mmCIF file of C-alpha atoms in Angstrom:
data_model
loop_
_atom_site.group_PDB
_atom_site.id
_atom_site.type_symbol
_atom_site.label_atom_id
_atom_site.label_comp_id
_atom_site.label_asym_id
_atom_site.label_seq_id
_atom_site.Cartn_x
_atom_site.Cartn_y
_atom_site.Cartn_z
ATOM 1 C CA MET E 1 -0.230 24.846 24.996
ATOM 2 C CA LYS E 2 -0.684 24.645 20.724
ATOM 3 C CA PRO E 3 2.646 25.082 19.082
ATOM 4 C CA SER E 4 2.927 27.716 16.428
ATOM 5 C CA THR E 5 1.915 27.460 12.906
ATOM 6 C CA PHE E 6 3.084 28.594 9.718
ATOM 7 C CA SER E 7 2.508 28.254 6.563
ATOM 8 C CA GLN E 8 5.528 26.126 4.550
ATOM 9 C CA LYS E 9 5.888 25.144 0.893
ATOM 10 C CA PHE E 10 6.008 20.865 0.416
ATOM 11 C CA LYS E 11 6.769 19.069 -2.590
ATOM 12 C CA ASP E 12 4.294 15.662 -3.313
ATOM 13 C CA GLN E 13 5.750 12.659 -5.210
ATOM 14 C CA LEU E 14 3.900 14.108 -8.629
ATOM 15 C CA SER E 15 6.357 17.271 -7.918
ATOM 16 C CA ARG E 16 3.094 18.986 -7.564
ATOM 17 C CA ASN E 17 4.002 22.429 -4.939
ATOM 18 C CA ILE E 18 1.832 22.557 -1.861
ATOM 19 C CA SER E 19 1.944 24.966 1.171
ATOM 20 C CA VAL E 20 0.398 23.666 4.440
ATOM 21 C CA VAL E 21 0.196 25.012 7.172
ATOM 22 C CA PHE E 22 2.596 24.251 9.493
ATOM 23 C CA PRO E 23 2.520 22.058 11.421
ATOM 24 C CA PRO E 24 -0.917 20.479 10.130
ATOM 25 C CA GLN E 25 -3.677 20.165 12.646
ATOM 26 C CA ARG E 26 -6.248 18.498 11.109
ATOM 27 C CA ILE E 27 -5.108 15.602 8.688
ATOM 28 C CA VAL E 28 -7.506 13.428 6.413
ATOM 29 C CA SER E 29 -5.639 10.336 5.381
ATOM 30 C CA LEU E 30 -7.327 8.533 2.029
ATOM 31 C CA VAL E 31 -4.977 5.410 1.912
ATOM 32 C CA PRO E 32 -5.035 3.462 4.412
ATOM 33 C CA SER E 33 -1.586 2.340 4.872
ATOM 34 C CA GLN E 34 -0.286 5.916 5.076
ATOM 35 C CA THR E 35 -2.745 6.121 7.732
ATOM 36 C CA GLU E 36 -1.397 3.933 9.122
ATOM 37 C CA LEU E 37 2.078 5.053 9.561
ATOM 38 C CA LEU E 38 0.801 8.179 10.484
ATOM 39 C CA PHE E 39 -0.370 7.064 13.547
ATOM 40 C CA ASP E 40 3.174 5.240 14.003
ATOM 41 C CA LEU E 41 4.383 8.481 13.864
ATOM 42 C CA GLY E 42 2.360 9.785 16.520
ATOM 43 C CA LEU E 43 -0.411 11.737 15.237
ATOM 44 C CA ASN E 44 -3.265 10.707 16.745
ATOM 45 C CA GLU E 45 -4.685 13.546 17.336
ATOM 46 C CA GLU E 46 -3.927 15.462 14.455
ATOM 47 C CA VAL E 47 -5.838 12.837 11.958
ATOM 48 C CA VAL E 48 -9.663 13.433 12.044
ATOM 49 C CA GLY E 49 -10.739 11.585 8.782
ATOM 50 C CA ILE E 50 -10.252 8.308 7.695
ATOM 51 C CA THR E 51 -11.012 5.749 5.168
ATOM 52 C CA LYS E 52 -13.359 2.322 5.686
ATOM 53 C CA PHE E 53 -10.536 1.177 4.851
ATOM 54 C CA CYS E 54 -8.322 1.756 7.189
ATOM 55 C CA VAL E 55 -8.375 -0.901 9.824
ATOM 56 C CA HIS E 56 -5.434 -0.458 11.025
ATOM 57 C CA PRO E 57 -5.034 0.175 14.268
ATOM 58 C CA ALA E 58 -7.796 -0.753 14.867
ATOM 59 C CA HIS E 59 -8.151 1.278 18.160
ATOM 60 C CA GLN E 60 -8.165 4.161 15.788
ATOM 61 C CA PHE E 61 -10.415 2.717 13.300
ATOM 62 C CA LYS E 62 -13.468 2.636 15.339
ATOM 63 C CA THR E 63 -12.989 5.533 16.652
ATOM 64 C CA LYS E 64 -11.773 7.905 13.638
ATOM 65 C CA SER E 65 -14.325 9.984 10.985
ATOM 66 C CA LYS E 66 -15.685 7.371 8.174
ATOM 67 C CA VAL E 67 -14.821 9.953 4.551
ATOM 68 C CA GLY E 68 -16.032 6.971 2.915
ATOM 69 C CA GLY E 69 -13.334 3.996 0.221
ATOM 70 C CA THR E 70 -10.529 4.617 -1.249
ATOM 71 C CA LYS E 71 -12.522 5.454 -4.582
ATOM 72 C CA ASN E 72 -15.683 6.757 -3.818
ATOM 73 C CA ILE E 73 -14.254 9.781 -1.431
ATOM 74 C CA ASN E 74 -17.426 11.405 0.848
ATOM 75 C CA LEU E 75 -16.108 14.800 -0.585
ATOM 76 C CA GLU E 76 -19.019 16.901 1.780
ATOM 77 C CA LYS E 77 -17.531 14.572 5.321
ATOM 78 C CA ILE E 78 -14.700 15.431 3.692
ATOM 79 C CA ILE E 79 -15.337 19.228 3.694
ATOM 80 C CA ALA E 80 -17.321 19.316 6.370
ATOM 81 C CA LEU E 81 -13.643 18.260 9.249
ATOM 82 C CA ASN E 82 -12.343 20.601 7.214
ATOM 83 C CA PRO E 83 -8.802 19.505 6.903
ATOM 84 C CA ASP E 84 -5.319 21.318 6.705
ATOM 85 C CA LEU E 85 -3.825 18.961 4.871
ATOM 86 C CA ILE E 86 -4.650 15.327 3.066
ATOM 87 C CA ILE E 87 -3.317 12.785 1.852
ATOM 88 C CA ALA E 88 -3.321 10.320 -0.767
ATOM 89 C CA ASN E 89 -2.497 8.572 -3.446
ATOM 90 C CA LYS E 90 -2.286 8.437 -7.488
ATOM 91 C CA GLU E 91 -2.908 5.043 -7.726
ATOM 92 C CA GLU E 92 -5.186 4.445 -4.747
ATOM 93 C CA ASN E 93 -7.131 7.178 -5.071
ATOM 94 C CA ASP E 94 -10.028 8.485 -7.883
ATOM 95 C CA GLU E 95 -7.901 11.355 -10.087
ATOM 96 C CA LEU E 96 -11.230 13.574 -10.885
ATOM 97 C CA GLN E 97 -12.219 13.673 -6.272
ATOM 98 C CA ILE E 98 -9.152 14.211 -5.374
ATOM 99 C CA LYS E 99 -8.847 17.571 -8.542
ATOM 100 C CA GLU E 100 -11.832 18.495 -6.607
ATOM 101 C CA LEU E 101 -10.248 18.027 -3.076
ATOM 102 C CA SER E 102 -7.116 20.404 -4.437
ATOM 103 C CA ALA E 103 -9.019 23.248 -5.917
ATOM 104 C CA ARG E 104 -10.189 23.342 -1.867
ATOM 105 C CA PHE E 105 -7.638 22.406 0.052
ATOM 106 C CA PRO E 106 -3.938 21.081 0.537
ATOM 107 C CA VAL E 107 -3.381 17.223 -0.905
ATOM 108 C CA TRP E 108 0.165 15.284 -1.223
ATOM 109 C CA ILE E 109 0.152 12.693 -3.418
ATOM 110 C CA SER E 110 2.312 9.891 -3.152
ATOM 111 C CA ASP E 111 2.958 7.909 -6.151
ATOM 112 C CA ILE E 112 4.659 4.244 -5.087
ATOM 113 C CA LYS E 113 6.581 1.850 -7.377
ATOM 114 C CA SER E 114 9.328 0.318 -5.276
ATOM 115 C CA LEU E 115 10.820 -0.101 -1.827
ATOM 116 C CA GLN E 116 13.139 2.969 -2.292
ATOM 117 C CA ASP E 117 9.646 5.367 -3.576
ATOM 118 C CA ALA E 118 8.310 4.324 -0.263
ATOM 119 C CA PHE E 119 11.121 5.415 1.905
ATOM 120 C CA ARG E 120 10.999 9.079 0.404
ATOM 121 C CA MET E 121 7.548 8.872 1.205
ATOM 122 C CA ILE E 122 7.865 8.257 4.565
ATOM 123 C CA THR E 123 10.539 11.235 4.946
ATOM 124 C CA ALA E 124 8.455 13.825 3.482
ATOM 125 C CA ILE E 125 5.625 12.374 5.608
ATOM 126 C CA GLY E 126 7.718 12.776 8.331
ATOM 127 C CA GLU E 127 9.096 16.031 7.613
ATOM 128 C CA MET E 128 5.522 17.284 6.629
ATOM 129 C CA VAL E 129 4.424 16.444 9.661
ATOM 130 C CA ASN E 130 7.563 17.477 11.999
ATOM 131 C CA ARG E 131 8.309 13.710 12.250
ATOM 132 C CA SER E 132 11.230 13.743 10.710
ATOM 133 C CA GLU E 133 13.464 11.853 13.576
ATOM 134 C CA ALA E 134 10.676 9.430 13.760
ATOM 135 C CA ALA E 135 10.413 9.085 9.574
ATOM 136 C CA LEU E 136 14.222 7.888 9.961
ATOM 137 C CA ARG E 137 14.749 5.947 12.774
ATOM 138 C CA LEU E 138 11.791 4.018 11.115
ATOM 139 C CA ILE E 139 12.954 4.020 7.690
ATOM 140 C CA GLN E 140 16.502 2.324 9.228
ATOM 141 C CA ASN E 141 14.302 -0.410 11.319
ATOM 142 C CA ILE E 142 12.651 -0.881 8.057
ATOM 143 C CA ASP E 143 16.326 -1.777 5.757
ATOM 144 C CA SER E 144 18.283 -2.860 8.612
ATOM 145 C CA ALA E 145 14.653 -5.929 8.296
ATOM 146 C CA PHE E 146 15.175 -6.287 5.011
ATOM 147 C CA ALA E 147 19.548 -6.572 5.382
ATOM 148 C CA LYS E 148 18.739 -9.224 7.897
ATOM 149 C CA ALA E 149 16.157 -10.542 5.157
ATOM 150 C CA ASP E 150 18.167 -13.522 3.285
ATOM 151 C CA ASN E 151 18.491 -11.361 0.550
ATOM 152 C CA LEU E 152 17.983 -14.042 -2.023
ATOM 153 C CA HIS E 153 17.487 -12.913 -6.160
ATOM 154 C CA PRO E 154 14.319 -14.419 -7.866
ATOM 155 C CA GLN E 155 14.484 -18.178 -7.684
ATOM 156 C CA PHE E 156 10.901 -18.944 -8.062
ATOM 157 C CA SER E 157 8.260 -18.096 -10.945
ATOM 158 C CA ALA E 158 4.624 -16.536 -10.435
ATOM 159 C CA ALA E 159 1.763 -14.715 -10.580
ATOM 160 C CA TYR E 160 0.502 -12.613 -8.370
ATOM 161 C CA LEU E 161 -3.904 -12.347 -8.527
ATOM 162 C CA ILE E 162 -5.995 -9.519 -6.804
ATOM 163 C CA TRP E 163 -9.046 -10.422 -8.197
ATOM 164 C CA ARG E 164 -11.364 -12.444 -9.115
ATOM 165 C CA LYS E 165 -13.609 -12.149 -12.069
ATOM 166 C CA PRO E 166 -12.175 -11.922 -14.277
ATOM 167 C CA TYR E 167 -9.245 -12.514 -12.821
ATOM 168 C CA MET E 168 -6.599 -9.769 -12.501
ATOM 169 C CA ALA E 169 -2.890 -9.868 -11.217
ATOM 170 C CA ALA E 170 0.018 -7.313 -10.548
ATOM 171 C CA GLY E 171 2.200 -6.577 -13.796
ATOM 172 C CA SER E 172 5.319 -4.620 -13.515
ATOM 173 C CA ASP E 173 5.647 -0.690 -12.594
ATOM 174 C CA THR E 174 3.899 -1.905 -9.855
ATOM 175 C CA PHE E 175 5.136 -1.978 -6.108
ATOM 176 C CA ILE E 176 3.884 -5.325 -5.541
ATOM 177 C CA ASN E 177 6.111 -6.365 -8.259
ATOM 178 C CA SER E 178 9.005 -4.748 -6.666
ATOM 179 C CA MET E 179 8.180 -6.700 -3.270
ATOM 180 C CA MET E 180 7.483 -10.338 -5.281
ATOM 181 C CA GLU E 181 11.540 -9.749 -6.198
ATOM 182 C CA LEU E 182 12.088 -9.376 -2.882
ATOM 183 C CA ALA E 183 10.629 -12.159 -1.108
ATOM 184 C CA GLY E 184 11.985 -14.335 -4.133
ATOM 185 C CA PHE E 185 9.475 -14.219 -6.871
ATOM 186 C CA LYS E 186 9.832 -13.381 -10.354
ATOM 187 C CA ASN E 187 7.007 -12.230 -11.589
ATOM 188 C CA VAL E 188 5.798 -13.655 -14.853
ATOM 189 C CA LEU E 189 3.176 -11.051 -16.023
ATOM 190 C CA ALA E 190 6.314 -8.498 -15.055
ATOM 191 C CA HIS E 191 6.336 -7.653 -19.383
ATOM 192 C CA GLN E 192 2.896 -6.320 -18.334
ATOM 193 C CA LEU E 193 2.223 -2.574 -16.713
ATOM 194 C CA ARG E 194 0.220 -2.600 -13.886
ATOM 195 C CA TYR E 195 -2.795 -4.772 -14.066
ATOM 196 C CA PRO E 196 -3.585 -6.653 -16.628
ATOM 197 C CA GLU E 197 -6.617 -9.564 -16.880
ATOM 198 C CA ILE E 198 -6.319 -12.886 -16.804
ATOM 199 C CA ASN E 199 -7.378 -16.492 -17.495
ATOM 200 C CA VAL E 200 -6.607 -19.379 -16.567
ATOM 201 C CA MET E 201 -5.867 -20.865 -20.569
ATOM 202 C CA GLN E 202 -2.901 -17.825 -20.165
ATOM 203 C CA LEU E 203 -2.062 -18.541 -16.657
ATOM 204 C CA LYS E 204 -1.145 -22.043 -18.170
ATOM 205 C CA SER E 205 0.441 -21.093 -21.038
ATOM 206 C CA LEU E 206 3.239 -19.106 -18.432
ATOM 207 C CA GLN E 207 3.313 -22.290 -16.675
ATOM 208 C CA PRO E 208 4.248 -20.169 -12.825
ATOM 209 C CA GLN E 209 5.366 -22.070 -10.538
ATOM 210 C CA PHE E 210 3.472 -20.330 -7.738
ATOM 211 C CA VAL E 211 0.147 -18.402 -7.683
ATOM 212 C CA LEU E 212 0.255 -16.536 -5.174
ATOM 213 C CA LEU E 213 -4.208 -15.483 -4.047
ATOM 214 C CA SER E 214 -3.873 -11.675 -1.991
ATOM 215 C CA SER E 215 -5.867 -10.976 1.143
ATOM 216 C CA GLU E 216 -6.870 -7.830 -0.477
ATOM 217 C CA PRO E 217 -8.516 -6.271 -3.044
ATOM 218 C CA TYR E 218 -10.467 -9.169 -3.032
ATOM 219 C CA PRO E 219 -10.743 -11.917 0.124
ATOM 220 C CA PHE E 220 -9.444 -15.165 -1.968
ATOM 221 C CA SER E 221 -10.151 -17.644 0.369
ATOM 222 C CA ASP E 222 -8.960 -22.083 0.438
ATOM 223 C CA LYS E 223 -11.681 -22.803 -2.327
ATOM 224 C CA HIS E 224 -10.451 -20.945 -4.652
ATOM 225 C CA VAL E 225 -7.474 -22.446 -3.812
ATOM 226 C CA GLN E 226 -9.139 -24.866 -4.953
ATOM 227 C CA GLU E 227 -9.777 -23.952 -7.379
ATOM 228 C CA LEU E 228 -7.286 -23.280 -9.570
ATOM 229 C CA GLU E 229 -5.464 -25.800 -8.518
ATOM 230 C CA LYS E 230 -7.824 -28.474 -10.342
ATOM 231 C CA GLU E 231 -7.099 -26.263 -13.673
ATOM 232 C CA LEU E 232 -3.282 -25.728 -12.895
ATOM 233 C CA PRO E 233 -1.758 -28.956 -12.348
ATOM 234 C CA GLY E 234 1.424 -28.823 -11.687
ATOM 235 C CA THR E 235 1.767 -25.125 -10.483
ATOM 236 C CA LYS E 236 1.202 -24.302 -6.439
ATOM 237 C CA VAL E 237 -1.626 -21.770 -4.838
ATOM 238 C CA LEU E 238 -1.006 -19.952 -2.107
ATOM 239 C CA LEU E 239 -2.481 -18.031 0.017
ATOM 240 C CA VAL E 240 -0.917 -14.037 0.750
ATOM 241 C CA ASP E 241 -1.332 -11.696 2.562
ATOM 242 C CA GLY E 242 -1.642 -8.625 0.815
ATOM 243 C CA GLU E 243 -0.932 -6.180 2.894
ATOM 244 C CA LEU E 244 2.649 -7.561 4.050
ATOM 245 C CA PHE E 245 2.723 -7.649 -0.255
ATOM 246 C CA SER E 246 1.064 -4.096 -1.261
ATOM 247 C CA TRP E 247 1.308 -1.645 2.130
ATOM 248 C CA TYR E 248 4.021 0.507 1.517
ATOM 249 C CA GLY E 249 3.951 2.820 5.022
ATOM 250 C CA SER E 250 4.883 1.106 8.560
ATOM 251 C CA ARG E 251 3.391 -1.782 7.955
ATOM 252 C CA LEU E 252 6.548 -3.014 6.197
ATOM 253 C CA LEU E 253 7.968 -3.929 8.792
ATOM 254 C CA LYS E 254 6.528 -7.041 9.435
ATOM 255 C CA ALA E 255 7.239 -7.944 5.285
ATOM 256 C CA ALA E 256 10.824 -8.749 5.598
ATOM 257 C CA ASP E 257 10.255 -11.705 7.882
ATOM 258 C CA TYR E 258 6.854 -12.427 6.702
ATOM 259 C CA PHE E 259 8.500 -12.508 3.196
ATOM 260 C CA ARG E 260 11.282 -15.272 4.930
ATOM 261 C CA GLU E 261 9.030 -17.330 5.807
ATOM 262 C CA ILE E 262 7.382 -18.394 2.985
ATOM 263 C CA ARG E 263 11.149 -18.789 1.525
ATOM 264 C CA ASN E 264 11.520 -20.908 4.166
ATOM 265 C CA HIS E 265 8.760 -22.678 3.974
ATOM 266 C CA LEU E 266 8.898 -22.767 -0.276
ATOM 267 C CA GLN E 267 12.214 -24.788 -0.166
ATOM 268 C CA SER E 268 11.386 -27.141 3.012
#
């Protein structure tokens, strides 16, 4: 038997008020890390639409309707799914498309720049989808994992690259910058906002001890490591798991141990 439903008001992380059928029965998620969170909260049936980048968990990715990419949403497919809740993100989704969807459906938008922002998002989504207790347990487990990690002050200077041709880096006011600090890195681009373009000469002038090449959104590989190490003598170039530096949902459970492994490797 389906639970009885009624309309309830919620506030998203842009301080927008939305009215949602509670508990929502048809959810479309437009953000990979938040999609994984919904499934980890037990909403296997309620999630009816995801993006082509919502690859975790793999068995759900295979079966759920795809509604395009995070920046190129297929509005017609979403309309056909007739969701009673859409979950989006200020940075990852296209503003004009989100405005168009908001005219038809309740759209809850996250805005994540720190671990505490992520905790607030998990709490809010848990409340909105009637999974508050599960969300609280998840936050406690993530918080415990980071508390158990060797919580060191940033000790290695680094640049974190997310794109190539042109190179783009994570600057300040980003979730990645916050995660870099937790991983033990001082961001040499912290004086730049958001995701600045940068060239090799500029990287040389900043003299980072490390350049971190993310596995996403650009798929950096070993050949790019070798390429940059030739250009930047004295700087160590590392491939890193972009999901564990940039996903702000339940994947954070794995981030603390991953950051500890990186620090142990660099200190050995």
